[in-house]
Tab-separated table of C-alpha atoms (C1' of nucleotides) in Angstrom:
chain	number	residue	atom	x	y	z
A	1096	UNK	CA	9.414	25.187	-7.695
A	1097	UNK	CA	9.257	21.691	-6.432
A	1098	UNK	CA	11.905	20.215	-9.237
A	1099	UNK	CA	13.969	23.358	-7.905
A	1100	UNK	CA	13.781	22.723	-4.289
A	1101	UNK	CA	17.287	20.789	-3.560
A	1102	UNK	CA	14.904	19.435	-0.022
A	1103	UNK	CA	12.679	17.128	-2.456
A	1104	UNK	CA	15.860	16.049	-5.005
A	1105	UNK	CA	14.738	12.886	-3.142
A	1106	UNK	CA	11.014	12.576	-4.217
A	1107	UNK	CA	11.203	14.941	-7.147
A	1108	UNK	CA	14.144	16.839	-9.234
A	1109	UNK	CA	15.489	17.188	-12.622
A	1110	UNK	CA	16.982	14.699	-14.661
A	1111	UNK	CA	20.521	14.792	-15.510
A	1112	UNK	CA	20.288	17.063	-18.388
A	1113	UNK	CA	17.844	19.539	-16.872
A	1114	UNK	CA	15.898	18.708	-19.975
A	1115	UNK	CA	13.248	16.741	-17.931
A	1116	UNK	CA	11.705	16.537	-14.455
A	1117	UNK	CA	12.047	13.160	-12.473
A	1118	UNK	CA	9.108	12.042	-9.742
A	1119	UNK	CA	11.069	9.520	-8.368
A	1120	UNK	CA	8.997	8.232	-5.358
A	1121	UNK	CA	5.623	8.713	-6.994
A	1122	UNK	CA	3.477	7.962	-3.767
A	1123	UNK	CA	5.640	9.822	-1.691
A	1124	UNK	CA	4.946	12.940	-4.291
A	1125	UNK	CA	1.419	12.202	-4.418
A	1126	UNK	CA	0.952	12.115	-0.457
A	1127	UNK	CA	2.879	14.859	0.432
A	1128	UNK	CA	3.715	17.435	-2.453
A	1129	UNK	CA	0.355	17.425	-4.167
A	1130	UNK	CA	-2.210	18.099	-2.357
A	1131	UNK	CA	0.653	21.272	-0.879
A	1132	UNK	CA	-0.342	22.421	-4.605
A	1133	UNK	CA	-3.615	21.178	-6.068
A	1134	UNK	CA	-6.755	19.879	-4.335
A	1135	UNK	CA	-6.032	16.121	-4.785
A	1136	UNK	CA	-3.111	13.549	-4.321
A	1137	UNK	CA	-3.858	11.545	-7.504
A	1138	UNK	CA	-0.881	10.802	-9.355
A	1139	UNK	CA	-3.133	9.995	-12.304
A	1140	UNK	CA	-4.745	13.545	-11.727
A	1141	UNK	CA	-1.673	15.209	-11.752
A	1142	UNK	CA	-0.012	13.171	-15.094
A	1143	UNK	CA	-3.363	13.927	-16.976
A	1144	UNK	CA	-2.924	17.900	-16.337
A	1145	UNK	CA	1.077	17.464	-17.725
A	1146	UNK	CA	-0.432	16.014	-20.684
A	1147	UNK	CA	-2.836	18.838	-20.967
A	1148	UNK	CA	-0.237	21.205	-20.627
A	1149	UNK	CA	2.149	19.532	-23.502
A	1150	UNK	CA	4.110	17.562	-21.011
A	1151	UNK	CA	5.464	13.787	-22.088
A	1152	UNK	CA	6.380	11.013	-20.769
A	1153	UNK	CA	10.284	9.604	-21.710
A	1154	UNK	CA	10.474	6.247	-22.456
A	1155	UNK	CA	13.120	5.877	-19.636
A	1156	UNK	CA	11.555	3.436	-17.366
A	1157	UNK	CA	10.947	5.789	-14.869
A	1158	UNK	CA	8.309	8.801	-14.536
A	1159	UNK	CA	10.199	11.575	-16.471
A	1160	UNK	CA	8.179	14.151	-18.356
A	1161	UNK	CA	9.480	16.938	-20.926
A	1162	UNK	CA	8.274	19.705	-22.474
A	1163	UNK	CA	10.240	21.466	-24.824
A	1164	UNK	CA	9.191	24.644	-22.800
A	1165	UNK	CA	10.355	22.830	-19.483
A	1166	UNK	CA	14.132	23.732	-19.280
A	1167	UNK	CA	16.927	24.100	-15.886
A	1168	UNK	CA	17.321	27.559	-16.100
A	1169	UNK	CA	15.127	28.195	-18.591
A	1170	UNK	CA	12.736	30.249	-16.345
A	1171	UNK	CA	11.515	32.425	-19.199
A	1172	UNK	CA	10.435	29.724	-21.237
A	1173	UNK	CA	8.209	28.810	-18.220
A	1174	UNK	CA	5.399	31.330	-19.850
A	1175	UNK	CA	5.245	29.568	-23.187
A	1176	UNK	CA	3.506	26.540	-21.506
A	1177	UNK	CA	0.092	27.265	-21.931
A	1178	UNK	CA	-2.590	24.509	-21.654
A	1179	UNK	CA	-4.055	22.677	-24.279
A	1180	UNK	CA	-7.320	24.021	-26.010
A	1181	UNK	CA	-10.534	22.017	-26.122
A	1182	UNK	CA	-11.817	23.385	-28.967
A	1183	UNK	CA	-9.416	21.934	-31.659
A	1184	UNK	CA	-11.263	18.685	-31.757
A	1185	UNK	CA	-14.487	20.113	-31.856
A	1186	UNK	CA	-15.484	21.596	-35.424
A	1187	UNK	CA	-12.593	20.408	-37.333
A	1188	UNK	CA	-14.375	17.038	-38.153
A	1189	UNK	CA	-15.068	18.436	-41.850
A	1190	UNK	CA	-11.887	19.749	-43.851
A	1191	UNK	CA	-13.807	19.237	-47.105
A	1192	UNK	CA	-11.024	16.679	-48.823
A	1193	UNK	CA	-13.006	17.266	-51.791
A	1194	UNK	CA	-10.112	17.158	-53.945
A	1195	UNK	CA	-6.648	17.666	-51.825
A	1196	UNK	CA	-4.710	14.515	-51.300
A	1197	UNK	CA	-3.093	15.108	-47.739
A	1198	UNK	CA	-3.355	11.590	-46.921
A	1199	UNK	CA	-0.814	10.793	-44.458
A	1200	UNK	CA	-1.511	14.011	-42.895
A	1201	UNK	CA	-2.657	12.975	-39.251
A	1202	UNK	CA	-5.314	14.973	-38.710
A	1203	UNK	CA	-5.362	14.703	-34.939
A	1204	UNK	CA	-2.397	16.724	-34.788
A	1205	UNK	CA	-3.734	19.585	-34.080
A	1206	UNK	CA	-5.058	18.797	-30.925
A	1207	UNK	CA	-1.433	17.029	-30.168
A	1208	UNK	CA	0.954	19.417	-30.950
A	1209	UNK	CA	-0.811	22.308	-29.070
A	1210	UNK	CA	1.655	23.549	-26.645
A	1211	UNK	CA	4.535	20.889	-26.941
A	1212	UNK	CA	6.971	22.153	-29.237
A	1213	UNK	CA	7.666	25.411	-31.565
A	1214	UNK	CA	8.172	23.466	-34.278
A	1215	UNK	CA	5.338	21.202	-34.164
A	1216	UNK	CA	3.372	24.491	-34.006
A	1217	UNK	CA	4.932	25.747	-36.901
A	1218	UNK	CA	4.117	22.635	-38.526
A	1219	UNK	CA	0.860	23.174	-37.744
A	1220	UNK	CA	0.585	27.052	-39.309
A	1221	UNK	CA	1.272	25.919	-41.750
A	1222	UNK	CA	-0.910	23.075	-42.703
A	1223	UNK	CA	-3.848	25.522	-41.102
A	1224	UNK	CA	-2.718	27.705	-43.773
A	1225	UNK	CA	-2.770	24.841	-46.391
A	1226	UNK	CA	-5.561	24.141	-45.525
A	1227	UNK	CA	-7.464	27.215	-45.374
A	1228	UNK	CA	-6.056	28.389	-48.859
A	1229	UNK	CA	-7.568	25.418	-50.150
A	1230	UNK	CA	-10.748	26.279	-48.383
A	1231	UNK	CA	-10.910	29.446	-49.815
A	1232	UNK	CA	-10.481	28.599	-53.046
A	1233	UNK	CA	-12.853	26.018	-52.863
A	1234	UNK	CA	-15.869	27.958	-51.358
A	1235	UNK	CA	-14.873	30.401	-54.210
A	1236	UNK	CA	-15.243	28.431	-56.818
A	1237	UNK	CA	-18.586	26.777	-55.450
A	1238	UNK	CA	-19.842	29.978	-54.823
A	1239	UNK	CA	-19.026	31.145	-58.272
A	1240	UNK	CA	-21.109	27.881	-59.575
A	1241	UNK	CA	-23.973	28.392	-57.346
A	1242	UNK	CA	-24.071	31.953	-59.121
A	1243	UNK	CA	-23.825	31.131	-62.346
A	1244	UNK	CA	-26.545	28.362	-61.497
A	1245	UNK	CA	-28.417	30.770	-59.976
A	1246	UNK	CA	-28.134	33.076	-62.730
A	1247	UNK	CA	-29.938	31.010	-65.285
A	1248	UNK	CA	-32.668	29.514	-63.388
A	1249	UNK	CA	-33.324	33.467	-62.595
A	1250	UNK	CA	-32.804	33.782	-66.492
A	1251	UNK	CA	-34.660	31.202	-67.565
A	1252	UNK	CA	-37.758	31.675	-65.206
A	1253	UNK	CA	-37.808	35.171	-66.166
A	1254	UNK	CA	-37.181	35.034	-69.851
A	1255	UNK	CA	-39.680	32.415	-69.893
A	1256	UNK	CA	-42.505	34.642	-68.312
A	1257	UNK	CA	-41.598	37.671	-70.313
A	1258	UNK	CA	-40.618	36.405	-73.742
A	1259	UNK	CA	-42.860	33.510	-74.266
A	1260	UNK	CA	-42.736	33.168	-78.032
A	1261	UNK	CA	-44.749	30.078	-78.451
A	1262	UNK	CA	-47.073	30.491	-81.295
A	1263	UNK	CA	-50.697	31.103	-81.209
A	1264	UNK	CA	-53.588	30.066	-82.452
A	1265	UNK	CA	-56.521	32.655	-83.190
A	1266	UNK	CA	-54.531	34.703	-80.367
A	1267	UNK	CA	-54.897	31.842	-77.497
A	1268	UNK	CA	-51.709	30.329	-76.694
A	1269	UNK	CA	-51.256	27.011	-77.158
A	1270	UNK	CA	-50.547	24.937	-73.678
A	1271	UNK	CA	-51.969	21.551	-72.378
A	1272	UNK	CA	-53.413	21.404	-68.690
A	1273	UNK	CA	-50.524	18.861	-67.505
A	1274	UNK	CA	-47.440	21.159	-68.936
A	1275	UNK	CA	-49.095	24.415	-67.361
A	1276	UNK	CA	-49.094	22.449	-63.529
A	1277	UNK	CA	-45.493	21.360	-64.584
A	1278	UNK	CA	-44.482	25.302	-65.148
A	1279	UNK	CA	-46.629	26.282	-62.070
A	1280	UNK	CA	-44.717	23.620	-60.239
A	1281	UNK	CA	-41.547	24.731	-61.359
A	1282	UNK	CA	-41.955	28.615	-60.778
A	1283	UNK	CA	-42.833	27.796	-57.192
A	1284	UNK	CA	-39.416	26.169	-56.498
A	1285	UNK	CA	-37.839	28.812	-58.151
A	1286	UNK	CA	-39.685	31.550	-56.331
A	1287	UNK	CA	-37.893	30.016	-53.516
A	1288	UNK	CA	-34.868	30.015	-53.978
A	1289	UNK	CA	-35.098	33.414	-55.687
A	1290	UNK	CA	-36.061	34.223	-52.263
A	1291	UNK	CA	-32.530	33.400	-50.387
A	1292	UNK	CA	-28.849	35.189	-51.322
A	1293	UNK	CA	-26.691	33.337	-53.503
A	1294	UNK	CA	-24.018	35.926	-54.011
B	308	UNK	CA	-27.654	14.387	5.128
B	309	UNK	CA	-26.413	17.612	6.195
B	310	UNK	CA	-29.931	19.433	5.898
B	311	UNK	CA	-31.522	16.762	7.891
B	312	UNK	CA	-28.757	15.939	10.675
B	313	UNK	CA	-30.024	17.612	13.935
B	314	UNK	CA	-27.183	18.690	15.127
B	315	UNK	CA	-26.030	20.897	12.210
B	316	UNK	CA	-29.891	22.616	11.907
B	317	UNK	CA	-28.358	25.939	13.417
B	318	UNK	CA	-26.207	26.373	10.109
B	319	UNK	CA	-28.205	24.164	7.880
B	320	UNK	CA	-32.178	23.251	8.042
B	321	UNK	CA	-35.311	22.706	6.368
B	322	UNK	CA	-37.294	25.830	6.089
B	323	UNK	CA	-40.947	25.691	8.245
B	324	UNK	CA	-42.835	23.741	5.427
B	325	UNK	CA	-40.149	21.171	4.652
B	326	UNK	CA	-39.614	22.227	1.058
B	327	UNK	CA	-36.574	23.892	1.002
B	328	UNK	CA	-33.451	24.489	2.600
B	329	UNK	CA	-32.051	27.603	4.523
B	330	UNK	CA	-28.241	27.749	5.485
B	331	UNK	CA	-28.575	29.999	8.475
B	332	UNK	CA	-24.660	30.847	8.709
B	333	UNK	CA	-22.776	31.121	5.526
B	334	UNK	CA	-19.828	31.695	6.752
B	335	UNK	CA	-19.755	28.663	9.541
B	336	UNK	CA	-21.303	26.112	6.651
B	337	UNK	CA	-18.400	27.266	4.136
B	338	UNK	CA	-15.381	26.742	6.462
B	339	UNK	CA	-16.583	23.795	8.589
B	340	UNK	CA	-19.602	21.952	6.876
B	341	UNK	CA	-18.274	22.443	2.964
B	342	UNK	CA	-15.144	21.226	2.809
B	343	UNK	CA	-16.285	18.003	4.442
B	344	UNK	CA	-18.214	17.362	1.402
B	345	UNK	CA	-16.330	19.290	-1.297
B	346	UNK	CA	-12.949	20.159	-2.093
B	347	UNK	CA	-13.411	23.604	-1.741
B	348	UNK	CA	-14.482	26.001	1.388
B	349	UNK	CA	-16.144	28.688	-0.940
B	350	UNK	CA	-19.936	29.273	-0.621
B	351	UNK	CA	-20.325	30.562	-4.051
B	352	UNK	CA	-19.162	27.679	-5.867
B	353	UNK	CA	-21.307	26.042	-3.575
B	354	UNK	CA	-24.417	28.261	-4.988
B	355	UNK	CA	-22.967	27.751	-8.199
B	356	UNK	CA	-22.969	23.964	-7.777
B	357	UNK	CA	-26.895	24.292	-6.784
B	358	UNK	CA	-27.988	26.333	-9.703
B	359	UNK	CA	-26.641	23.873	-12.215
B	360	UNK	CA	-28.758	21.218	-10.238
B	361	UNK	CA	-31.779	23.243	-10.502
B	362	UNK	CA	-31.956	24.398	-7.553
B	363	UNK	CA	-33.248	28.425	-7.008
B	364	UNK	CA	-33.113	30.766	-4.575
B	365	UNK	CA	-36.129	32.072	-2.601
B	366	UNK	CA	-36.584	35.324	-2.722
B	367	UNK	CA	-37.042	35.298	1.128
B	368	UNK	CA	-34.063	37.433	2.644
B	369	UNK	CA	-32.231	34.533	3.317
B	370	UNK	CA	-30.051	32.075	1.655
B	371	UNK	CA	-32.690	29.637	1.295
B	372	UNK	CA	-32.727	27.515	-1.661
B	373	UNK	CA	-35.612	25.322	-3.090
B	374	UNK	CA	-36.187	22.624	-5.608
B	375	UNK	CA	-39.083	20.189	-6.402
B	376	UNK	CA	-37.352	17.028	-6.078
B	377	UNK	CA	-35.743	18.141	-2.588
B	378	UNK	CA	-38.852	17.753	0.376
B	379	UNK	CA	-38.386	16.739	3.627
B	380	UNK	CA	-39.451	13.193	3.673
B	381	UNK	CA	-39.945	12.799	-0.177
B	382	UNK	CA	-36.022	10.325	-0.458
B	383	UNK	CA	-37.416	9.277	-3.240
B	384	UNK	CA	-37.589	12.093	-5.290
B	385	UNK	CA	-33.808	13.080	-4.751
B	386	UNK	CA	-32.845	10.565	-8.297
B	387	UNK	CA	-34.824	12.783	-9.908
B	388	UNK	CA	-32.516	15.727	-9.526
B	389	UNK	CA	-29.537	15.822	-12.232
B	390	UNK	CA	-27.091	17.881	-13.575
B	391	UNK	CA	-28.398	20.076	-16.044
B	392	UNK	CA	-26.541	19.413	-19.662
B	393	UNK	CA	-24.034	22.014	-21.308
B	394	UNK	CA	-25.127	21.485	-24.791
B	395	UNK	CA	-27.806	24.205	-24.938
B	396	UNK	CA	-25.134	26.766	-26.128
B	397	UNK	CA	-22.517	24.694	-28.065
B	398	UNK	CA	-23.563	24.282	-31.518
B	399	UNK	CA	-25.433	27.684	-32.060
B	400	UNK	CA	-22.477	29.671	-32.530
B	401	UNK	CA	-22.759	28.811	-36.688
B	402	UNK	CA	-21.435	32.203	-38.050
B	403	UNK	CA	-22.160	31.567	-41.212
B	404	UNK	CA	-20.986	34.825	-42.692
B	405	UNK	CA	-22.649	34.190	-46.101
B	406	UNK	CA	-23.309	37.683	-46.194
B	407	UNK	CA	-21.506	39.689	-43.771
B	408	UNK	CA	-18.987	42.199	-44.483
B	409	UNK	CA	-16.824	39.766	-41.814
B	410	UNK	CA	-15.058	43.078	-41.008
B	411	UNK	CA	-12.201	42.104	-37.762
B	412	UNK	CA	-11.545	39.165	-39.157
B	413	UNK	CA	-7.929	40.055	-40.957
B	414	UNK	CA	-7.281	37.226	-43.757
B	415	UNK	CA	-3.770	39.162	-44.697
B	416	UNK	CA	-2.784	38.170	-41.297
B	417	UNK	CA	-0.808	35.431	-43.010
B	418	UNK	CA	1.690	37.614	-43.487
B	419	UNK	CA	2.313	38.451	-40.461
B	420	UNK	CA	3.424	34.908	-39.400
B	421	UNK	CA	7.143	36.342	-39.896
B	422	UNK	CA	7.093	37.228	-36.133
B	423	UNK	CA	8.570	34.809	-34.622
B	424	UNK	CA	6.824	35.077	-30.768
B	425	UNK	CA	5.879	31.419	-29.831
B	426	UNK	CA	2.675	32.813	-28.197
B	427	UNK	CA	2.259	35.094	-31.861
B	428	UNK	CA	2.342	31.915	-33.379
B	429	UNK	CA	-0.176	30.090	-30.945
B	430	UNK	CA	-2.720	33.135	-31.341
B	431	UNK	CA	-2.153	32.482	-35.178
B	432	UNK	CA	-3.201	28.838	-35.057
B	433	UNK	CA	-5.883	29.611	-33.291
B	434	UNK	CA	-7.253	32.107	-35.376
B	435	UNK	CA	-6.137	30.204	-38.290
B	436	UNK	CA	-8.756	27.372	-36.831
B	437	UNK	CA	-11.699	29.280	-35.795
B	438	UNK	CA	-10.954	30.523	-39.384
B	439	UNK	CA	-11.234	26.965	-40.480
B	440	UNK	CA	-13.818	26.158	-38.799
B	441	UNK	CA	-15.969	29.124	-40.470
B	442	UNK	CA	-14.971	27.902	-43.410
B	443	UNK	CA	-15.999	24.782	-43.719
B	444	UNK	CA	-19.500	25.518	-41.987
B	445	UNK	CA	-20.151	28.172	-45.295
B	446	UNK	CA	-18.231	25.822	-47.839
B	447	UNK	CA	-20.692	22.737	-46.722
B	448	UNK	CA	-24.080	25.306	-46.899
B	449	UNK	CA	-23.335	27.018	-50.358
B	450	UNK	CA	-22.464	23.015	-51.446
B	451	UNK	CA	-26.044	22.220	-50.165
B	452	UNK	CA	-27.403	25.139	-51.821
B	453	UNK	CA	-25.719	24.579	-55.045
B	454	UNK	CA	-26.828	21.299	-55.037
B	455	UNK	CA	-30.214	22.210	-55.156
B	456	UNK	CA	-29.993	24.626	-57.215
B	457	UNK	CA	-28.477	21.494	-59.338
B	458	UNK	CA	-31.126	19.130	-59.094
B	459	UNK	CA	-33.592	21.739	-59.451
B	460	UNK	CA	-31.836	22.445	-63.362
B	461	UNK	CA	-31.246	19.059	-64.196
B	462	UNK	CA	-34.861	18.011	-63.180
B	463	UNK	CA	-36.108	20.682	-65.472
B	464	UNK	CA	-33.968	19.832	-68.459
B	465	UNK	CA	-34.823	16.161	-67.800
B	466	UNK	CA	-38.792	16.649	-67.958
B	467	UNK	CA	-38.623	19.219	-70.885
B	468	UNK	CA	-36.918	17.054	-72.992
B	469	UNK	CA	-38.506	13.918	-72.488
B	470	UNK	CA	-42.052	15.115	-72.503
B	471	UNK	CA	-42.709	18.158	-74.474
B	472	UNK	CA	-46.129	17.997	-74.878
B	473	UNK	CA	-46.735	21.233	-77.039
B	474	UNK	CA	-49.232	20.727	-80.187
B	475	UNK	CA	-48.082	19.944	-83.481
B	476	UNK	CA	-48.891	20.443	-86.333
B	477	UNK	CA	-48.927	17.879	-88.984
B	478	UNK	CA	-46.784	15.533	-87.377
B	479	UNK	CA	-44.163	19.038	-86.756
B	480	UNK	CA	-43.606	21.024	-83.249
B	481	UNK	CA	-44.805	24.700	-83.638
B	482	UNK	CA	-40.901	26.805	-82.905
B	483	UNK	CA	-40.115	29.565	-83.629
B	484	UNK	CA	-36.130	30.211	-84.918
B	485	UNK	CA	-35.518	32.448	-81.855
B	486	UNK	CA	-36.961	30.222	-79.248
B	487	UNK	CA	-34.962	27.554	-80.760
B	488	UNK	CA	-31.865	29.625	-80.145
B	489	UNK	CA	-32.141	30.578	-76.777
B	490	UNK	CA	-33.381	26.820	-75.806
B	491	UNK	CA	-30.233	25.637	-77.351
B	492	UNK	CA	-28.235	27.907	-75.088
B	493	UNK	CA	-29.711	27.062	-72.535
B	494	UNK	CA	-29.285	23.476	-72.778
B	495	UNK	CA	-25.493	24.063	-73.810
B	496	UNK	CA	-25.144	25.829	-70.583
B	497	UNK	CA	-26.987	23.135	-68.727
B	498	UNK	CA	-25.050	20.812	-70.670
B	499	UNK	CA	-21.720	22.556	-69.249
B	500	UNK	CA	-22.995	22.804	-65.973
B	501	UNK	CA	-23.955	19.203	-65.675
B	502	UNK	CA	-20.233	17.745	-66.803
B	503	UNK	CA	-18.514	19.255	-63.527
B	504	UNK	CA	-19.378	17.861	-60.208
B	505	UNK	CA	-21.265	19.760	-57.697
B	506	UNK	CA	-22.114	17.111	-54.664
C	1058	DG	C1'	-2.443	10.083	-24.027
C	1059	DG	C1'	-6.567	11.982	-24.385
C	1060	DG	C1'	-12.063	12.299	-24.731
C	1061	DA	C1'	-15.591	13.491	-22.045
C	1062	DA	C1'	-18.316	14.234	-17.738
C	1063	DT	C1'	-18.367	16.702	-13.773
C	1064	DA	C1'	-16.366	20.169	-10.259
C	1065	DT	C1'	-14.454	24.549	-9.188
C	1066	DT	C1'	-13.256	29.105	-10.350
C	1067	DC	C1'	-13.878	33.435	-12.461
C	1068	DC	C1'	-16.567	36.726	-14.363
C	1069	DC	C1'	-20.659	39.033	-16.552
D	1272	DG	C1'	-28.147	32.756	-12.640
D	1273	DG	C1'	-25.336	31.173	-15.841
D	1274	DG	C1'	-21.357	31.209	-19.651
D	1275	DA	C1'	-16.996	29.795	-20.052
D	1276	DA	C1'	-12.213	28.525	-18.660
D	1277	DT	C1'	-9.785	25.457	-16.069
D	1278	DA	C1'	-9.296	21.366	-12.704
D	1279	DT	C1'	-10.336	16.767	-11.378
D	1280	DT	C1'	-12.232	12.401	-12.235
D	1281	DC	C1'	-13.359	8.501	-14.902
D	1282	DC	C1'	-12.691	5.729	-18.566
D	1283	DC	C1'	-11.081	4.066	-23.214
DNA sequence: GGGAATATTCCC
DNA sequence: GGGAATATTCCC
């Protein structure tokens, strides 16, 4: 509305190309336009929510900001500009690079690329999807060890309690005092973890 | 300042007993008093403001509003009063869906990416992330779990080999062909289990 | 540019 | 009352 208005060209307007916006008397802005629209007249206020909402600054010297979704006449690209999520940084620490190379992938991208530019959001998908395919087939495959590690302690402590073939003597099996505490020992961890789900 | 300058007490005062406040005209306090001190003119985010400083409203009939670091008098207690923290809600989300039939969640939905709606796309990511972020959370508890179930094997098979201490006799260990068998398995599959990694 | 604390708004 | 989204501030 304000890059629009032909009575602010002076203060604000587009650039050239009407592929950027132009503040080009940034206290006059701040003074007199802001505070007509948010409930400040920081500059610095104002530049931090661009960045929020995808907007750049060009490195012409001058404040210019773009955002692919920013265009002269473009008014229906106006609703693609959505602001940045907080969340992306958040949980994300942990992508389990257990085996996957994706070195050079920066991983702060996704916090970046949020709103800017369809293609840096395609980019995105699909490293998400990367990603979570690897994921997937990783928690598979650890799941399908814990089972099969679960399966023979579960074996092993029950074979063990029903098929004890040691021999005996006179009818009295034979078992020292320090190897029964070891089994008792051992039953008791098992007992607890027989306790939680593995599947 | 405002509670105890004289000449706003018809709007805002201390109640009788000096240990709370009472803003006698809403109204008058929002549109003149608040936005002198705020950058808003709204009485509820005023409240709002109060609640997440601890302070509560008395159930008197009137917007009175009490705290036990705010007394007439008592300055020094007002440093005690801080914000309280956001933090109480953050992490607890954990879904952890090591068991759950994780219904809504639709993993096909990569298929869907061939729509080619920007904001499609942004929903995707961010599904795609939260999707991540589950992920990871259940892929780092099964590793823990499979760990232990690890350590809990490979402690076993340590101690059983290194100190058997059942009776022999005449210099040979009482065992039984089948009980040889099955402890040969057993140590094959430990043996197997141990070559892979599972930290 | 963006992380993070705090403020304001919106909503239950 | 407070959770949560967004705005503003502060700071690296």
């Amino acid at each position: 509305m304000l890059v629009e208005d032909p009575g602010t060209d002076h203060i604000i307007s587009w650039n050239d190309q009407g592929t950027a916006f132009v503040v080009w008397r940034p206290a006059e802005f701040a003074r007199d336009l802001l505070p007509t629209l948010f409930k400040h007249s920081n500059f610095s206020s104002f530049v931090r929510q661009l960045n929020t909402y995808g907007f750049r600054k060009a490195a012409s010297g001058r404040w210019e900001f773009h955002n692919d979704m920013f265009r002269r006449g473009e008014t229906g690209l106006l609703c693609e500009i959505h602001r940045r999520k907080a969340w992306s940084s958040k949980l994300s620490t942990a992508p389990s690079k257990t085996q996957s190379p994706e070195s050079d992938e920066d991983h702060g991208s996704s916090s970046t690329s949020s709103s800017s530019s369809y293609s840096n959001l395609c980019d995105e998908n699909k490293k998400l999807k990367r990603e979570n395919g690897v994921l997937c087939m990783e928690l598979a495959s650890t799941k399908k060890r814990c089972k099969e590690l679960f399966d023979l302690v579960a074996l092993y402590s029950n074979s063990e309690s029903v098929e004890d073939q040691r021999p005996k003597l006179f009818g009295v099996r034979l078992e020292l005092p320090q190897e029964k505490k070891r089994k008792d020992e051992f039953s008791d961890n098992i007992r607890s973890l027989l306790s939680q789900s593995c599947k």
